[in-house]
Amino acid sequence: MALHNTLGKLGEILARAWLKNEGYEVLDYNWRYGRYEIDVVVLKKDVLHFVEVKTRYASPFGYPEDAVTRGKFRRLKIAAQAYLNFRPGFRWIQYDILAITFFYGAEPEYYFLEDVFI
């Protein structure tokens, strides 16, 4: 497995643990609809959150959250609509980005962008 895939999987595991620690209930992860995927689906205070997780090593060339493009966000919304078709009944939803940055010799840094619209 390529290094970026390994880092991405580790980031998703850390993201679920971080979200649980922040009081979110993890409902699903790596949920797929055809070629579309939602990294993590969580619930907190009657709000369903579709979370895109981006993980990178610290770099002067940008932050992990910069990798969420309009196209990626559009695909997330398509997957979210499919998820809601399979699991209806949620009144409030939002889209979030959890960016995890790894620093050599230090703990990872978490940056949570809530209620994102691109």
CSV table of C-alpha atoms in Angstrom, one decimal:
chain,number,residue,atom,x,y,z
A,1,MET,CA,0.0,0.0,0.0
A,2,ALA,CA,1.3,3.4,-0.9
A,3,LEU,CA,2.4,5.8,1.9
A,4,HIS,CA,-0.4,8.3,1.2
A,5,ASN,CA,-3.0,5.5,1.4
A,6,THR,CA,-1.5,4.3,4.7
A,7,LEU,CA,-1.5,7.9,6.1
A,8,GLY,CA,-5.1,8.4,4.9
A,9,LYS,CA,-6.3,5.2,6.7
A,10,LEU,CA,-4.5,6.2,9.9
A,11,GLY,CA,-6.0,9.7,9.6
A,12,GLU,CA,-9.5,8.2,9.4
A,13,ILE,CA,-8.9,6.0,12.4
A,14,LEU,CA,-7.6,9.0,14.4
A,15,ALA,CA,-10.5,11.1,13.1
A,16,ARG,CA,-13.1,8.7,14.5
A,17,ALA,CA,-11.4,8.6,17.9
A,18,TRP,CA,-11.1,12.4,17.9
A,19,LEU,CA,-14.8,12.8,17.0
A,20,LYS,CA,-15.9,10.4,19.7
A,21,ASN,CA,-13.8,12.3,22.2
A,22,GLU,CA,-15.5,15.5,21.1
A,23,GLY,CA,-18.9,14.0,21.9
A,24,TYR,CA,-20.0,12.8,18.4
A,25,GLU,CA,-21.6,9.4,17.9
A,26,VAL,CA,-20.0,7.6,14.9
A,27,LEU,CA,-22.8,6.0,12.8
A,28,ASP,CA,-20.8,5.0,9.7
A,29,TYR,CA,-17.4,5.3,8.2
A,30,ASN,CA,-16.1,4.7,4.7
A,31,TRP,CA,-19.7,4.6,3.6
A,32,ARG,CA,-19.9,4.0,-0.2
A,33,TYR,CA,-22.5,4.7,-2.8
A,34,GLY,CA,-21.2,3.5,-6.1
A,35,ARG,CA,-18.0,5.5,-6.7
A,36,TYR,CA,-18.8,8.0,-4.0
A,37,GLU,CA,-17.7,7.8,-0.4
A,38,ILE,CA,-18.3,9.5,2.9
A,39,ASP,CA,-15.3,9.2,5.2
A,40,VAL,CA,-17.2,9.5,8.5
A,41,VAL,CA,-20.9,10.0,9.4
A,42,VAL,CA,-21.5,11.2,12.9
A,43,LEU,CA,-24.4,12.5,15.0
A,44,LYS,CA,-24.4,15.1,17.7
A,45,LYS,CA,-27.4,17.0,19.2
A,46,ASP,CA,-29.8,15.8,16.5
A,47,VAL,CA,-27.5,17.1,13.7
A,48,LEU,CA,-26.1,14.5,11.2
A,49,HIS,CA,-22.6,15.4,10.2
A,50,PHE,CA,-20.9,14.2,6.9
A,51,VAL,CA,-17.2,14.6,7.7
A,52,GLU,CA,-14.5,14.6,5.0
A,53,VAL,CA,-11.2,13.7,6.6
A,54,LYS,CA,-7.9,15.0,5.0
A,55,THR,CA,-4.5,13.9,6.4
A,56,ARG,CA,-1.1,15.2,5.4
A,57,TYR,CA,2.4,15.7,6.8
A,58,ALA,CA,3.2,19.3,7.6
A,59,SER,CA,4.3,21.0,4.4
A,60,PRO,CA,5.0,24.6,3.2
A,61,PHE,CA,2.8,23.8,0.2
A,62,GLY,CA,-0.5,23.9,1.9
A,63,TYR,CA,-2.8,22.5,4.5
A,64,PRO,CA,-4.8,19.2,4.4
A,65,GLU,CA,-8.1,21.1,4.2
A,66,ASP,CA,-6.9,22.8,1.0
A,67,ALA,CA,-7.2,19.4,-0.8
A,68,VAL,CA,-11.0,19.6,-0.5
A,69,THR,CA,-11.9,20.9,-3.9
A,70,ARG,CA,-15.3,21.9,-5.4
A,71,GLY,CA,-15.4,18.6,-7.1
A,72,LYS,CA,-14.6,16.6,-4.0
A,73,PHE,CA,-17.3,18.6,-2.1
A,74,ARG,CA,-19.8,18.0,-4.9
A,75,ARG,CA,-19.1,14.2,-4.7
A,76,LEU,CA,-19.5,14.3,-0.9
A,77,LYS,CA,-23.0,16.0,-1.3
A,78,ILE,CA,-24.0,13.3,-3.8
A,79,ALA,CA,-23.0,10.6,-1.4
A,80,ALA,CA,-24.7,12.4,1.5
A,81,GLN,CA,-28.0,12.6,-0.5
A,82,ALA,CA,-27.8,8.8,-1.2
A,83,TYR,CA,-27.1,8.2,2.5
A,84,LEU,CA,-30.2,10.2,3.5
A,85,ASN,CA,-32.2,8.2,1.0
A,86,PHE,CA,-31.1,4.9,2.7
A,87,ARG,CA,-31.4,6.4,6.2
A,88,PRO,CA,-34.2,9.0,6.2
A,89,GLY,CA,-35.5,10.9,9.2
A,90,PHE,CA,-32.7,13.3,9.9
A,91,ARG,CA,-34.0,16.8,10.1
A,92,TRP,CA,-30.6,18.7,10.3
A,93,ILE,CA,-27.5,17.9,8.4
A,94,GLN,CA,-24.2,19.6,7.9
A,95,TYR,CA,-20.9,19.1,6.0
A,96,ASP,CA,-17.6,19.2,7.9
A,97,ILE,CA,-13.9,18.8,7.2
A,98,LEU,CA,-11.5,17.4,9.7
A,99,ALA,CA,-7.9,18.2,8.7
A,100,ILE,CA,-5.2,16.3,10.5
A,101,THR,CA,-1.6,17.4,10.1
A,102,PHE,CA,1.3,15.3,11.2
A,103,PHE,CA,4.5,16.9,12.4
A,104,TYR,CA,7.7,14.9,12.7
A,105,GLY,CA,8.4,14.2,16.3
A,106,ALA,CA,5.2,15.7,17.6
A,107,GLU,CA,1.5,14.9,18.1
A,108,PRO,CA,-0.8,15.4,15.1
A,109,GLU,CA,-2.8,18.7,14.9
A,110,TYR,CA,-6.6,18.6,14.4
A,111,TYR,CA,-8.4,21.4,12.6
A,112,PHE,CA,-12.2,21.0,12.4
A,113,LEU,CA,-14.1,23.1,9.9
A,114,GLU,CA,-17.8,22.9,10.7
A,115,ASP,CA,-20.8,23.6,8.4
A,116,VAL,CA,-18.8,24.0,5.3
A,117,PHE,CA,-20.2,25.2,1.9
A,118,ILE,CA,-18.1,25.2,-1.1
